[in-house]
mmCIF file of C-alpha atoms in Angstrom:
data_model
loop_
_atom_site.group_PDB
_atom_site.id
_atom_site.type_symbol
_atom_site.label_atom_id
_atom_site.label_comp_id
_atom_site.label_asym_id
_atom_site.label_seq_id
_atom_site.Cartn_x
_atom_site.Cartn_y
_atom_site.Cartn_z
ATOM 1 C CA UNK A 1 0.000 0.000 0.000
ATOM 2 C CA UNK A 2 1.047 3.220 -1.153
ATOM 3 C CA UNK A 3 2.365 5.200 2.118
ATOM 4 C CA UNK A 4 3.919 8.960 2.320
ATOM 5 C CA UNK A 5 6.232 9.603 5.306
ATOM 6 C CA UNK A 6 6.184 13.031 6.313
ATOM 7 C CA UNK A 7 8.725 14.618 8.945
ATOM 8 C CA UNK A 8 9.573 16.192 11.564
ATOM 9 C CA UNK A 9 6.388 15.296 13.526
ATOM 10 C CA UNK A 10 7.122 18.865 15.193
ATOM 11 C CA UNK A 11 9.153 21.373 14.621
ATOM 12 C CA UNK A 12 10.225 24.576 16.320
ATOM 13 C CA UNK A 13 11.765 27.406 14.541
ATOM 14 C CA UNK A 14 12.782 31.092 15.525
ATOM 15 C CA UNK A 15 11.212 33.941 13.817
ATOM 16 C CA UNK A 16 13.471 34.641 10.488
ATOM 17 C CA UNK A 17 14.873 30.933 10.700
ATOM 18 C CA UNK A 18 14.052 28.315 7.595
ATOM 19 C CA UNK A 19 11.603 25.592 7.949
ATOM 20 C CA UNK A 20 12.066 22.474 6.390
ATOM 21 C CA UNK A 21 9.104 19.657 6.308
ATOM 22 C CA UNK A 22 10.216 16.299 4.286
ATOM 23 C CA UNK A 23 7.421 13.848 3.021
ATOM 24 C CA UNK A 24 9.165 10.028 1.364
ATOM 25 C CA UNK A 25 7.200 8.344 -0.537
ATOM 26 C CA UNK A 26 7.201 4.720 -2.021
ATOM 27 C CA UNK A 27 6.611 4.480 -5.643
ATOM 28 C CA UNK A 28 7.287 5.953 -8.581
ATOM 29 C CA UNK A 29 4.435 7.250 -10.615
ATOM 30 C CA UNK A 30 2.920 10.335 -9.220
ATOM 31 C CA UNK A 31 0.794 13.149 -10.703
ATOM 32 C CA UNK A 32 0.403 15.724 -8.324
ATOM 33 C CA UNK A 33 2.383 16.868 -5.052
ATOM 34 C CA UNK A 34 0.412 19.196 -2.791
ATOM 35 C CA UNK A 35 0.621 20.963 0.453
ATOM 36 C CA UNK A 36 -1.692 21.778 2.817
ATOM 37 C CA UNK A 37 -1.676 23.923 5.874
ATOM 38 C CA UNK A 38 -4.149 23.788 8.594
ATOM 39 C CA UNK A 39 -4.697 26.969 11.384
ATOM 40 C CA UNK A 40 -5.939 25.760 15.004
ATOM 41 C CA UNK A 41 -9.856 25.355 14.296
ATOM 42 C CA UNK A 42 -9.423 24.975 11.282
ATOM 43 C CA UNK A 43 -9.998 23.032 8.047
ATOM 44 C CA UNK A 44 -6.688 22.578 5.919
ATOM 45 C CA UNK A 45 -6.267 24.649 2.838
ATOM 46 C CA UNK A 46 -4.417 24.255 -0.071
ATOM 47 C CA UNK A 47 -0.704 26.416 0.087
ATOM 48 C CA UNK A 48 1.193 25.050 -2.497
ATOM 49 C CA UNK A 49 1.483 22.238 -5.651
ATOM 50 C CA UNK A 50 3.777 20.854 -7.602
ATOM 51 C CA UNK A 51 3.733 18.719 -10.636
ATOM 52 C CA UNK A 52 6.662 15.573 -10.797
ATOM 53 C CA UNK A 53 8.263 17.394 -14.155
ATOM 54 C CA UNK A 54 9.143 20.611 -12.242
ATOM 55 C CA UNK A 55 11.756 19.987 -9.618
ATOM 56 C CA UNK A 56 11.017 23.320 -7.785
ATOM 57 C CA UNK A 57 8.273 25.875 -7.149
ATOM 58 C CA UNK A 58 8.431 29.050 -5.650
ATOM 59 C CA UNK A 59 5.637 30.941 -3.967
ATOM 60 C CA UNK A 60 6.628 33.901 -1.880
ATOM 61 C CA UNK A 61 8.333 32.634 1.207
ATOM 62 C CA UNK A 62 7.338 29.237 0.474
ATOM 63 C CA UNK A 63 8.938 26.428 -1.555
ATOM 64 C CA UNK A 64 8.623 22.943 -2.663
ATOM 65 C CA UNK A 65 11.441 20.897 -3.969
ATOM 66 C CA UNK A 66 10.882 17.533 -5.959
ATOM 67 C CA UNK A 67 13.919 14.595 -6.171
ATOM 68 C CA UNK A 68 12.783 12.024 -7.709
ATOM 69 C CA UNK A 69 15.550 9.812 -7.462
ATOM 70 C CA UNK A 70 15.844 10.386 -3.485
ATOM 71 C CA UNK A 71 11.855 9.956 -3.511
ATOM 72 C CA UNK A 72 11.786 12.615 -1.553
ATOM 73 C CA UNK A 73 9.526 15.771 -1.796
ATOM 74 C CA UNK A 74 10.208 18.866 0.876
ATOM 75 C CA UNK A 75 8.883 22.248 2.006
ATOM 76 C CA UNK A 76 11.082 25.083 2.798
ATOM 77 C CA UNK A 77 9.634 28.535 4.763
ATOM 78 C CA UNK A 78 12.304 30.856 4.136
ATOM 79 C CA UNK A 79 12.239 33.678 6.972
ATOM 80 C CA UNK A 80 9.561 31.924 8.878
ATOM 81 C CA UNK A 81 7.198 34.025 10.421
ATOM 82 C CA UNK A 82 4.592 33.666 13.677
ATOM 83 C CA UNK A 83 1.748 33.738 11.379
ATOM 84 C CA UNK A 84 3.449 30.537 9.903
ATOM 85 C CA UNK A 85 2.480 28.549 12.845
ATOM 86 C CA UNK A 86 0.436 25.810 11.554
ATOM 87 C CA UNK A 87 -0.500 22.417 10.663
ATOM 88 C CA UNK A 88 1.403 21.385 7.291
ATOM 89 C CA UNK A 89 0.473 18.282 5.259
ATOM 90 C CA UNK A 90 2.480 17.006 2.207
ATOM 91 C CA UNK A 91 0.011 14.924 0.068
ATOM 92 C CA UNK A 92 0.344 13.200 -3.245
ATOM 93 C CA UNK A 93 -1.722 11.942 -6.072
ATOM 94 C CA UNK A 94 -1.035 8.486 -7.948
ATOM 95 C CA UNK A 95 -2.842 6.642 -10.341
ATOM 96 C CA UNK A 96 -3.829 3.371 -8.969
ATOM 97 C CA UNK A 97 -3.837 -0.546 -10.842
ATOM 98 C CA UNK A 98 -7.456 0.018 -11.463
ATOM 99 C CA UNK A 99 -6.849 3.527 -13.120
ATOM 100 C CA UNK A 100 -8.756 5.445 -10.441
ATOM 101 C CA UNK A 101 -6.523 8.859 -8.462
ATOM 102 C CA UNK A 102 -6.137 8.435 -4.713
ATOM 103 C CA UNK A 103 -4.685 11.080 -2.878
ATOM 104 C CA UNK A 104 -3.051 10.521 -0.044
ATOM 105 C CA UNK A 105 -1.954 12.794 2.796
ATOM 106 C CA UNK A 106 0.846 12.862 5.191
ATOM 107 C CA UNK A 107 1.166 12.428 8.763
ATOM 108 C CA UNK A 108 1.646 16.181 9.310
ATOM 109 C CA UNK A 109 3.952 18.318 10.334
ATOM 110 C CA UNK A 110 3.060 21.041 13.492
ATOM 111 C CA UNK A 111 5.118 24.147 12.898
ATOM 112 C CA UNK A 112 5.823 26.372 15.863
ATOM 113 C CA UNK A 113 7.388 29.959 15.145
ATOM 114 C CA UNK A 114 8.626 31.969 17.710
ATOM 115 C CA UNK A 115 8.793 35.479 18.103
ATOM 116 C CA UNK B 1 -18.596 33.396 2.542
ATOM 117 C CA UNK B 2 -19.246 31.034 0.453
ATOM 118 C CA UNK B 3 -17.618 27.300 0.856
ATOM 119 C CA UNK B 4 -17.895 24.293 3.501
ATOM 120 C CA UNK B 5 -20.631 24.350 6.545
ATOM 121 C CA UNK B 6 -20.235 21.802 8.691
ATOM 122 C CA UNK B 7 -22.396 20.952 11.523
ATOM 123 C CA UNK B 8 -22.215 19.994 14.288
ATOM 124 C CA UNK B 9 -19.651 21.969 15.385
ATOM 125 C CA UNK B 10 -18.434 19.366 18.092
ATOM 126 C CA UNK B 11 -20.191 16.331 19.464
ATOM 127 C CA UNK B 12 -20.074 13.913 22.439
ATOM 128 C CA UNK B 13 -22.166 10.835 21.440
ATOM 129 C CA UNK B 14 -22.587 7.257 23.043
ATOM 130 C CA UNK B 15 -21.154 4.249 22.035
ATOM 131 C CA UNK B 16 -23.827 2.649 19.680
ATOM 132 C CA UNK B 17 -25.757 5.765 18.974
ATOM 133 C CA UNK B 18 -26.112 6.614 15.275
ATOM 134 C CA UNK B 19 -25.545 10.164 14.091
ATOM 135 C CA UNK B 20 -25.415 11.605 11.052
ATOM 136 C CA UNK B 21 -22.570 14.497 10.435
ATOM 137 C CA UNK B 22 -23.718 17.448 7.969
ATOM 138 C CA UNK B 23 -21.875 18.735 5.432
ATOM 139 C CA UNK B 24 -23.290 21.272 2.373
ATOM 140 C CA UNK B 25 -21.164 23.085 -0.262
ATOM 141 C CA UNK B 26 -22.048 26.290 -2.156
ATOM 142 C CA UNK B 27 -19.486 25.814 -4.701
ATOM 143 C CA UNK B 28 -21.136 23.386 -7.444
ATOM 144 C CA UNK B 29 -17.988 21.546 -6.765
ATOM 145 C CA UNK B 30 -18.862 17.922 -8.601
ATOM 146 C CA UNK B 31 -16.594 16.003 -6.140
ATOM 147 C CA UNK B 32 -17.024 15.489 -2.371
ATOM 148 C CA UNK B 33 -14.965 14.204 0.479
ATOM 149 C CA UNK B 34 -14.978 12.754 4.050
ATOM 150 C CA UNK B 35 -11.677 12.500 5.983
ATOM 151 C CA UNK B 36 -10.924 12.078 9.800
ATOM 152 C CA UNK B 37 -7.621 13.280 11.071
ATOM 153 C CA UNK B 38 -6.249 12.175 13.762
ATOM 154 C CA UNK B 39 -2.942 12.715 15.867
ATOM 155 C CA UNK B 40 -0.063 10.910 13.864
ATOM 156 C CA UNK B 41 -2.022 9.833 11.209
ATOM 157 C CA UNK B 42 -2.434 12.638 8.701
ATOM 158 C CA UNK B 43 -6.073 13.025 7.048
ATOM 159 C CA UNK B 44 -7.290 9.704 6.034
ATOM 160 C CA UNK B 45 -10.476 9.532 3.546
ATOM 161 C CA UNK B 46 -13.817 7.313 4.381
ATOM 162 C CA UNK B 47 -15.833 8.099 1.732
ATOM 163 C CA UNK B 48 -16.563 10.005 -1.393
ATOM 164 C CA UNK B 49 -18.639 11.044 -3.972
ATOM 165 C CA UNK B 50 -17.747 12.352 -7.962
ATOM 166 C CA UNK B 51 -20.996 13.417 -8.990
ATOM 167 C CA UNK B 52 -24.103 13.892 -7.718
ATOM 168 C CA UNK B 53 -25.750 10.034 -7.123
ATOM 169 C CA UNK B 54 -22.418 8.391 -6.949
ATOM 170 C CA UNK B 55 -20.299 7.286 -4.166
ATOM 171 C CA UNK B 56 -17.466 5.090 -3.481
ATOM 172 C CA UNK B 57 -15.120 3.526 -0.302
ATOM 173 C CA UNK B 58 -12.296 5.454 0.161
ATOM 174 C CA UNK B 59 -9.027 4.024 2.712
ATOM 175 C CA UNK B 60 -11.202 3.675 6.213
ATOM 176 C CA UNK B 61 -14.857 3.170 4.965
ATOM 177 C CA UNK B 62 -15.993 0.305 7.604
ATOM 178 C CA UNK B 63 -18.737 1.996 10.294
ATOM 179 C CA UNK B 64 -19.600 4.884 7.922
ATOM 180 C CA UNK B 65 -21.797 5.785 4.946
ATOM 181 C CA UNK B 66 -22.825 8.610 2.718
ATOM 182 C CA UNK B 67 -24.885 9.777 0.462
ATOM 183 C CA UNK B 68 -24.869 12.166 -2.199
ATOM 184 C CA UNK B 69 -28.944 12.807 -3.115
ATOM 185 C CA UNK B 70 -27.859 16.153 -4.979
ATOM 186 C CA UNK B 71 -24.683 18.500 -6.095
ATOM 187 C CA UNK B 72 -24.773 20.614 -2.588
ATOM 188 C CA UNK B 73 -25.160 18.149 0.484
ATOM 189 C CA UNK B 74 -22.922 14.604 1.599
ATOM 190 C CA UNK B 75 -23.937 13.818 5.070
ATOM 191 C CA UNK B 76 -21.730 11.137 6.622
ATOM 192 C CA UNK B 77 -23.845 8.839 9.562
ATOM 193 C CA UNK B 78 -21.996 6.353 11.772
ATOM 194 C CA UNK B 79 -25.023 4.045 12.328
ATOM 195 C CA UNK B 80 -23.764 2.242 15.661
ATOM 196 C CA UNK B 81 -20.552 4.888 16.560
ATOM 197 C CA UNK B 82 -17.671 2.935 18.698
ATOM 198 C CA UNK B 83 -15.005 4.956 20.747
ATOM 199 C CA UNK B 84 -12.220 4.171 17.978
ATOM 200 C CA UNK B 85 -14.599 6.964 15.843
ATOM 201 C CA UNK B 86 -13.891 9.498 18.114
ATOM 202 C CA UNK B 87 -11.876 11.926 15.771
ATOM 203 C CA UNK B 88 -12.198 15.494 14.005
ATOM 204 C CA UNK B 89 -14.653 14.766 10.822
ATOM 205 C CA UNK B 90 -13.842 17.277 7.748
ATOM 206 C CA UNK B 91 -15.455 17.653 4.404
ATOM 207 C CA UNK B 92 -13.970 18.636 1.711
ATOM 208 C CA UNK B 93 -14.966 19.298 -2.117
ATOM 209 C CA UNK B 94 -12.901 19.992 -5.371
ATOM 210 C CA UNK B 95 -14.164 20.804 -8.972
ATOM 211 C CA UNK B 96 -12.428 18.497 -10.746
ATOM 212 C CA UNK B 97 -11.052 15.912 -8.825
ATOM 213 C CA UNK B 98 -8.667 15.413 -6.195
ATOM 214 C CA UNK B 99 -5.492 15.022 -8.681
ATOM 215 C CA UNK B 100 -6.939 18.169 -11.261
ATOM 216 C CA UNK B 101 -7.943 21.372 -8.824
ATOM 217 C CA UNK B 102 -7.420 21.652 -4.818
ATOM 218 C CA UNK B 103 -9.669 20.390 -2.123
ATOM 219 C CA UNK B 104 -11.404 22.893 -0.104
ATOM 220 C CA UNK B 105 -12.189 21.778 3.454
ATOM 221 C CA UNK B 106 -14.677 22.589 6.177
ATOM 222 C CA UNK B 107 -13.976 23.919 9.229
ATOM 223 C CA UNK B 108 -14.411 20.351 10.693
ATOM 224 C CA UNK B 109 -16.790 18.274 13.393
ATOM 225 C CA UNK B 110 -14.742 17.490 16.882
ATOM 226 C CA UNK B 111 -16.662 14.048 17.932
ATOM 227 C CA UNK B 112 -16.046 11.829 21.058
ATOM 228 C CA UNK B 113 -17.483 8.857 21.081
ATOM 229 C CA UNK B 114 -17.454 7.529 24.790
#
């Protein structure tokens, strides 16, 4: 069964400081990379995607990285900010043996910023 | 603002009492989803629904089911709930499909099943 491994579980970070979420994943055939974030109370909204033929993609403060042959997909916050604080979720999106998309999320990531 | 309504907001319910878990979209969004998240798990999906009269199982289907009478509303009921239930509920809905255009979620249902 198709499983994404997403780390740290937690992670602390000082205000201006680079945050770095990792998400492994099993197999080889993906469509679709995206990233979620989540605010206390909240449901999860979509921050960021990325596509397997782009290895980068920059939003802002916010990127997401793609290597393929480490099968490894990562978020960076560059000068991380308290409003940062958050929930983040790598997911990704594979056809499966019966030609139907599953999406599947990681276990999350709970960012702490401090001031 | 137009998107998700969940209700309830939060819920304490009995073991084997059924309940059924609202959830309407204002988007026309084709596609809807349940997920529960829980602590070290990520967002795992129980059910969903491409169109309007369709559903299918999604990874942790067993105790639930939906159904998707028209384009706006998927309730989710737990007809007998146990205490393994007892998780934060969200609903979610894209245009296209889950691999096409983004999910937007609901602000979620808290529910302890005891």
């Amino acid at each position: 069964q198709q499983q994404v491994k997403q780390s740290p579980q937690s992670l602390i970070v000082q205000k201006g400081g680079i945050s770095i979420i990792n998400c492994a994943y099993e197999n080889t055939a993906f469509d679709y990379f995206p990233w979620y974030q989540q605010f206390p109370g909240k449901g999860p909204a979509l921050l960021i995607a990325i596509r397997p033929d782009v290895s980068e993609k920059k939003e802002g403060r916010f990127t997401i990285s793609f290597n393929k042959s480490a099968k490894q997909f990562s978020l960076h916050i560059m000068d991380s900010q308290p409003g940062d604080s958050a929930t983040y979720f790598c997911a990704l999106y594979f056809q499966t043996i019966s030609n139907t998309g599953k999406l599947i999320f990681g276990q999350g990531t709970t960012l702490q910023v401090k001031p | 603002t137009a998107g998700i309504t969940q209700a309830p907001t939060s819920q304490i319910l009995a073991a084997g009492r059924s309940m059924t878990l609202r959830c309407t979209q204002d988007m026309r969004h084709n596609a809807m989803y349940w997920y529960r998240q829980d602590l070290g798990l990520g967002l795992r999906l129980i059910h969903y629904s491409n169109t309007a009269g369709t559903t299918g199982k999604g990874e942790v289907p067993d105790g639930y089911s939906v159904s998707r009478a028209n384009t706006d509303d998927f309730p989710l009921t737990l007809a007998s709930a146990v205490p393994s239930q007892t998780s934060v509920y969200f609903c979610a809905s894209s245009d296209r499909g889950q691999g096409v255009s983004p999910l937007h979620f609901g602000n979620g249902t808290r529910l302890t099943v005891t």
